[in-house]
mmCIF file of C-alpha atoms in Angstrom:
data_model
loop_
_atom_site.group_PDB
_atom_site.id
_atom_site.type_symbol
_atom_site.label_atom_id
_atom_site.label_comp_id
_atom_site.label_asym_id
_atom_site.label_seq_id
_atom_site.Cartn_x
_atom_site.Cartn_y
_atom_site.Cartn_z
ATOM 1 C CA UNK A 20 122.060 88.115 84.884
ATOM 2 C CA UNK A 21 122.326 91.908 85.188
ATOM 3 C CA UNK A 22 121.198 94.351 87.880
ATOM 4 C CA UNK A 23 119.633 97.761 87.251
ATOM 5 C CA UNK A 24 118.728 99.783 90.329
ATOM 6 C CA UNK A 25 117.119 102.999 89.089
ATOM 7 C CA UNK A 26 116.310 104.422 92.513
ATOM 8 C CA UNK A 27 117.299 103.374 95.999
ATOM 9 C CA UNK A 28 115.445 103.388 99.303
ATOM 10 C CA UNK A 29 111.960 102.351 100.306
ATOM 11 C CA UNK A 30 109.224 102.642 102.938
ATOM 12 C CA UNK A 31 108.121 99.723 105.091
ATOM 13 C CA UNK A 32 104.450 98.919 104.498
ATOM 14 C CA UNK A 33 103.803 95.354 105.692
ATOM 15 C CA UNK A 34 105.207 92.533 107.907
ATOM 16 C CA UNK A 35 107.544 91.317 105.185
ATOM 17 C CA UNK A 36 109.415 94.625 105.365
ATOM 18 C CA UNK A 37 110.417 94.300 109.026
ATOM 19 C CA UNK A 38 113.937 92.995 108.374
ATOM 20 C CA UNK A 39 114.403 94.446 104.885
ATOM 21 C CA UNK A 40 117.881 93.799 103.476
ATOM 22 C CA UNK A 41 118.024 97.357 102.082
ATOM 23 C CA UNK A 42 117.629 98.755 105.598
ATOM 24 C CA UNK A 43 120.215 96.309 106.937
ATOM 25 C CA UNK A 44 122.787 97.257 104.328
ATOM 26 C CA UNK A 45 122.173 100.994 104.526
ATOM 27 C CA UNK A 46 122.285 100.878 108.319
ATOM 28 C CA UNK A 47 125.821 99.496 108.188
ATOM 29 C CA UNK A 48 126.894 102.691 106.438
ATOM 30 C CA UNK A 49 124.764 105.097 108.464
ATOM 31 C CA UNK A 50 122.403 105.783 105.546
ATOM 32 C CA UNK A 51 118.672 106.431 105.703
ATOM 33 C CA UNK A 52 117.061 103.585 103.731
ATOM 34 C CA UNK A 53 113.640 105.236 103.860
ATOM 35 C CA UNK A 54 114.862 108.068 101.635
ATOM 36 C CA UNK A 55 114.141 107.279 97.989
ATOM 37 C CA UNK A 56 116.775 108.700 95.650
ATOM 38 C CA UNK A 57 117.516 108.365 91.954
ATOM 39 C CA UNK A 58 120.757 106.458 91.423
ATOM 40 C CA UNK A 59 123.755 107.121 89.210
ATOM 41 C CA UNK A 60 122.789 103.931 87.323
ATOM 42 C CA UNK A 61 119.408 105.267 86.224
ATOM 43 C CA UNK A 62 120.279 105.227 82.504
ATOM 44 C CA UNK A 63 122.421 102.066 82.624
ATOM 45 C CA UNK A 64 120.546 100.197 79.833
ATOM 46 C CA UNK A 65 121.224 103.095 77.453
ATOM 47 C CA UNK A 66 124.924 103.400 78.169
ATOM 48 C CA UNK A 67 127.321 102.392 75.433
ATOM 49 C CA UNK A 68 130.862 101.101 75.425
ATOM 50 C CA UNK A 69 133.941 102.401 73.669
ATOM 51 C CA UNK A 70 132.850 101.097 70.272
ATOM 52 C CA UNK A 71 129.236 102.211 70.489
ATOM 53 C CA UNK A 72 127.701 98.926 71.627
ATOM 54 C CA UNK A 73 125.298 98.850 74.573
ATOM 55 C CA UNK A 74 126.973 97.851 77.832
ATOM 56 C CA UNK A 75 123.998 95.651 78.754
ATOM 57 C CA UNK A 76 123.500 92.904 76.197
ATOM 58 C CA UNK A 77 120.733 90.285 75.873
ATOM 59 C CA UNK A 78 123.383 87.605 76.349
ATOM 60 C CA UNK A 79 123.886 88.907 79.900
ATOM 61 C CA UNK A 80 120.501 87.434 80.838
ATOM 62 C CA UNK A 81 117.506 88.861 82.665
ATOM 63 C CA UNK A 82 117.903 92.407 83.992
ATOM 64 C CA UNK A 83 116.869 92.327 87.658
ATOM 65 C CA UNK A 84 115.338 95.756 88.052
ATOM 66 C CA UNK A 85 114.794 98.030 91.069
ATOM 67 C CA UNK A 86 115.770 95.494 93.736
ATOM 68 C CA UNK A 87 116.811 98.175 96.252
ATOM 69 C CA UNK A 88 113.411 99.897 96.165
ATOM 70 C CA UNK A 89 109.887 99.323 94.850
ATOM 71 C CA UNK A 90 109.319 100.287 91.212
ATOM 72 C CA UNK A 91 105.896 101.716 92.107
ATOM 73 C CA UNK A 92 106.994 103.676 95.183
ATOM 74 C CA UNK A 93 105.220 107.036 95.293
ATOM 75 C CA UNK A 94 108.477 108.954 95.738
ATOM 76 C CA UNK A 95 109.621 107.678 92.336
ATOM 77 C CA UNK A 96 106.544 108.841 90.404
ATOM 78 C CA UNK A 97 108.508 111.639 88.724
ATOM 79 C CA UNK A 98 111.124 109.221 87.354
ATOM 80 C CA UNK A 99 108.935 106.266 86.385
ATOM 81 C CA UNK A 100 107.797 107.529 82.925
ATOM 82 C CA UNK A 101 111.432 107.821 81.859
ATOM 83 C CA UNK A 102 112.167 104.364 83.275
ATOM 84 C CA UNK A 103 109.338 102.863 81.203
ATOM 85 C CA UNK A 104 110.727 104.659 78.138
ATOM 86 C CA UNK A 105 114.151 103.087 78.692
ATOM 87 C CA UNK A 106 112.528 99.641 78.797
ATOM 88 C CA UNK A 107 110.590 100.450 75.642
ATOM 89 C CA UNK A 108 113.769 101.498 73.840
ATOM 90 C CA UNK A 109 115.636 98.371 74.944
ATOM 91 C CA UNK A 110 113.127 95.839 73.630
ATOM 92 C CA UNK A 111 116.015 93.405 73.239
ATOM 93 C CA UNK A 112 116.465 93.149 77.022
ATOM 94 C CA UNK A 113 114.206 91.266 79.463
ATOM 95 C CA UNK A 114 113.417 93.256 82.613
ATOM 96 C CA UNK A 115 112.109 91.695 85.837
ATOM 97 C CA UNK A 116 111.010 93.433 89.030
ATOM 98 C CA UNK A 117 109.041 92.678 92.201
ATOM 99 C CA UNK A 118 106.458 94.931 93.875
ATOM 100 C CA UNK A 119 104.426 95.197 97.066
ATOM 101 C CA UNK A 120 102.408 98.054 95.560
ATOM 102 C CA UNK A 121 100.291 96.692 92.679
ATOM 103 C CA UNK A 122 97.579 99.261 93.431
ATOM 104 C CA UNK A 123 99.934 101.975 92.108
ATOM 105 C CA UNK A 124 100.539 100.238 88.780
ATOM 106 C CA UNK A 125 98.692 102.790 86.629
ATOM 107 C CA UNK A 126 100.560 105.835 87.977
ATOM 108 C CA UNK A 127 102.842 106.975 85.165
ATOM 109 C CA UNK A 128 102.021 104.019 82.914
ATOM 110 C CA UNK A 129 103.066 104.663 79.278
ATOM 111 C CA UNK A 130 100.320 105.329 76.733
ATOM 112 C CA UNK A 131 101.477 102.450 74.521
ATOM 113 C CA UNK A 132 101.499 99.844 77.316
ATOM 114 C CA UNK A 133 98.378 98.042 76.061
ATOM 115 C CA UNK A 134 98.323 94.603 77.665
ATOM 116 C CA UNK A 135 101.975 94.934 78.622
ATOM 117 C CA UNK A 136 105.466 95.139 77.155
ATOM 118 C CA UNK A 137 106.681 91.745 75.989
ATOM 119 C CA UNK A 138 110.085 92.359 77.599
ATOM 120 C CA UNK A 139 108.787 93.212 81.095
ATOM 121 C CA UNK A 140 107.957 90.649 83.796
ATOM 122 C CA UNK A 141 106.461 91.708 87.125
ATOM 123 C CA UNK A 142 106.105 89.708 90.327
ATOM 124 C CA UNK A 143 103.859 90.570 93.265
ATOM 125 C CA UNK A 144 105.327 89.566 96.613
ATOM 126 C CA UNK A 145 103.023 88.287 99.371
ATOM 127 C CA UNK A 146 104.661 87.240 102.617
ATOM 128 C CA UNK A 147 101.550 85.978 104.413
ATOM 129 C CA UNK A 148 97.884 85.151 103.816
ATOM 130 C CA UNK A 149 96.693 88.679 104.558
ATOM 131 C CA UNK A 150 98.976 90.230 101.948
ATOM 132 C CA UNK A 151 98.184 87.514 99.399
ATOM 133 C CA UNK A 152 94.462 88.158 99.756
ATOM 134 C CA UNK A 153 94.980 91.920 99.636
ATOM 135 C CA UNK A 154 97.444 92.224 96.748
ATOM 136 C CA UNK A 155 96.749 89.341 94.395
ATOM 137 C CA UNK A 156 93.146 90.263 93.471
ATOM 138 C CA UNK A 157 94.528 93.640 92.351
ATOM 139 C CA UNK A 158 97.695 92.335 90.718
ATOM 140 C CA UNK A 159 96.108 89.503 88.767
ATOM 141 C CA UNK A 160 93.625 91.858 87.098
ATOM 142 C CA UNK A 161 96.343 94.179 85.780
ATOM 143 C CA UNK A 162 97.320 94.227 82.082
ATOM 144 C CA UNK A 163 100.707 92.500 82.357
ATOM 145 C CA UNK A 164 102.137 90.098 79.775
ATOM 146 C CA UNK A 165 104.344 88.179 82.189
ATOM 147 C CA UNK A 166 103.274 87.994 85.827
ATOM 148 C CA UNK A 167 104.677 86.008 88.747
ATOM 149 C CA UNK A 168 103.991 85.536 92.459
ATOM 150 C CA UNK A 169 106.708 85.662 95.117
ATOM 151 C CA UNK A 170 106.458 84.468 98.739
ATOM 152 C CA UNK A 171 109.636 85.991 100.169
ATOM 153 C CA UNK A 172 110.171 86.228 103.005
ATOM 154 C CA UNK A 173 107.556 83.520 103.526
ATOM 155 C CA UNK A 174 106.250 84.104 107.053
ATOM 156 C CA UNK A 175 103.457 81.538 107.241
ATOM 157 C CA UNK A 176 101.559 78.895 105.304
ATOM 158 C CA UNK A 177 99.698 80.526 102.403
ATOM 159 C CA UNK A 178 96.622 79.201 100.618
ATOM 160 C CA UNK A 179 96.572 80.352 96.986
ATOM 161 C CA UNK A 180 93.614 78.186 95.985
ATOM 162 C CA UNK A 181 91.119 81.015 95.476
ATOM 163 C CA UNK A 182 93.612 82.926 93.334
ATOM 164 C CA UNK A 183 94.977 80.036 91.277
ATOM 165 C CA UNK A 184 91.532 78.586 90.570
ATOM 166 C CA UNK A 185 90.674 81.760 88.718
ATOM 167 C CA UNK A 186 93.989 83.045 87.435
ATOM 168 C CA UNK A 187 96.374 80.062 87.107
ATOM 169 C CA UNK A 188 96.795 80.431 83.303
ATOM 170 C CA UNK A 189 98.015 84.013 83.835
ATOM 171 C CA UNK A 190 100.657 83.129 86.455
ATOM 172 C CA UNK A 191 104.000 82.134 84.951
ATOM 173 C CA UNK A 192 105.601 81.055 88.233
ATOM 174 C CA UNK A 193 105.398 81.045 92.025
ATOM 175 C CA UNK A 194 108.640 81.460 93.990
ATOM 176 C CA UNK A 195 109.082 80.763 97.715
ATOM 177 C CA UNK A 196 111.941 81.666 100.041
ATOM 178 C CA UNK A 197 112.781 82.215 103.680
ATOM 179 C CA UNK A 198 114.130 85.367 105.289
ATOM 180 C CA UNK A 199 117.838 86.155 105.518
ATOM 181 C CA UNK A 200 119.671 88.247 108.111
ATOM 182 C CA UNK A 201 120.567 87.973 111.796
ATOM 183 C CA UNK A 202 116.978 88.627 112.916
ATOM 184 C CA UNK A 203 115.344 86.375 110.348
ATOM 185 C CA UNK A 204 112.007 84.819 111.189
ATOM 186 C CA UNK A 205 111.599 81.083 110.715
ATOM 187 C CA UNK A 206 110.465 79.455 107.496
ATOM 188 C CA UNK A 207 108.957 75.961 107.627
ATOM 189 C CA UNK A 208 109.625 73.418 104.902
ATOM 190 C CA UNK A 209 105.996 72.286 105.113
ATOM 191 C CA UNK A 210 104.866 75.774 104.025
ATOM 192 C CA UNK A 211 107.079 75.492 100.949
ATOM 193 C CA UNK A 212 105.731 72.039 100.135
ATOM 194 C CA UNK A 213 102.123 73.191 100.537
ATOM 195 C CA UNK A 214 102.626 75.984 98.001
ATOM 196 C CA UNK A 215 104.324 73.502 95.679
ATOM 197 C CA UNK A 216 101.333 71.158 95.946
ATOM 198 C CA UNK A 217 98.992 73.987 94.962
ATOM 199 C CA UNK A 218 101.173 74.881 91.987
ATOM 200 C CA UNK A 219 101.195 71.273 90.790
ATOM 201 C CA UNK A 220 97.407 71.083 91.181
ATOM 202 C CA UNK A 221 96.912 74.092 88.913
ATOM 203 C CA UNK A 222 99.845 73.531 86.569
ATOM 204 C CA UNK A 223 101.847 76.596 87.639
ATOM 205 C CA UNK A 224 105.685 76.460 87.628
ATOM 206 C CA UNK A 225 107.190 76.498 91.143
ATOM 207 C CA UNK A 226 110.641 77.539 92.389
ATOM 208 C CA UNK A 227 112.114 77.129 95.880
ATOM 209 C CA UNK A 228 114.619 79.976 95.928
ATOM 210 C CA UNK A 229 116.216 79.940 99.373
ATOM 211 C CA UNK A 230 115.815 78.415 102.823
ATOM 212 C CA UNK A 231 116.354 81.626 104.739
ATOM 213 C CA UNK A 232 118.604 81.901 107.785
ATOM 214 C CA UNK A 233 116.301 79.951 110.154
ATOM 215 C CA UNK A 234 114.753 76.963 108.441
ATOM 216 C CA UNK A 235 112.625 74.281 110.090
ATOM 217 C CA UNK A 236 112.386 70.840 108.505
ATOM 218 C CA UNK A 237 110.938 67.740 110.202
ATOM 219 C CA UNK A 238 110.680 69.698 113.446
ATOM 220 C CA UNK A 239 114.373 70.616 113.507
ATOM 221 C CA UNK A 240 115.637 74.186 113.291
ATOM 222 C CA UNK A 241 118.559 74.746 110.947
ATOM 223 C CA UNK A 242 120.596 77.950 111.014
ATOM 224 C CA UNK A 243 121.741 78.342 107.445
ATOM 225 C CA UNK A 244 124.610 80.733 106.547
ATOM 226 C CA UNK A 245 123.744 83.242 103.826
ATOM 227 C CA UNK A 246 126.010 81.705 101.142
ATOM 228 C CA UNK A 247 124.297 78.309 101.664
ATOM 229 C CA UNK A 248 120.643 79.362 101.598
ATOM 230 C CA UNK A 249 120.074 79.129 97.850
ATOM 231 C CA UNK A 250 122.316 76.081 97.540
ATOM 232 C CA UNK A 251 120.384 74.154 100.196
ATOM 233 C CA UNK A 252 117.082 75.057 98.561
ATOM 234 C CA UNK A 253 118.400 73.710 95.281
ATOM 235 C CA UNK A 254 119.452 70.462 96.947
ATOM 236 C CA UNK A 255 115.822 69.871 97.957
ATOM 237 C CA UNK A 256 115.166 69.339 94.240
ATOM 238 C CA UNK A 257 111.489 70.265 94.485
ATOM 239 C CA UNK A 258 111.172 72.827 91.685
ATOM 240 C CA UNK A 259 108.266 72.053 89.380
ATOM 241 C CA UNK A 260 107.935 72.766 85.675
ATOM 242 C CA UNK A 261 104.726 71.465 84.037
#
């Protein structure tokens, strides 16, 4: 696994953004997280080592891209064409990023995109029913080779039936997770299980990523330390792979 953060900072646009980890981290250092800035790591995939080899290698795993911003943020429009070009050049790497802005997908899209780059996977994140019903009809119509759905932070029970009935063959996975941080909102295990049931019904892979800091199971509230949240989700052993 590798990380490539091309630009940093974002703007809150929906309920899932309320306790954004980028704002939490920047606030600790007195930084303005709403200011979107190009990072010093912008050209990381093109950097080479002492002997001319690329520093990022396919053996390092998936390149988690733009996780301290949104790849389609309007303040990054001027940099996005170059970012796409870097991904095109590094066809040997697999890039993955998450967005809350699928409606901005076509801004700065490369001319050779076609039905998508084989090495680029995109996930649309929907924290509640309102955002799922707003974003997914847009996202699932986009020309993307590898598309995923993310419920994180999952703030309520979400019914994906209308979306999966029509688009299930196009969705490579659905991931659920609770919210982290001191002010985290609760995540109920029954919400996770309901999404899993829908994925099984339509043959879509499912992944329970993390419990979040405040997790309710069988009516009991658990306060889960950050280092344990992914581990506890894994112990549930409910991931599904058709």
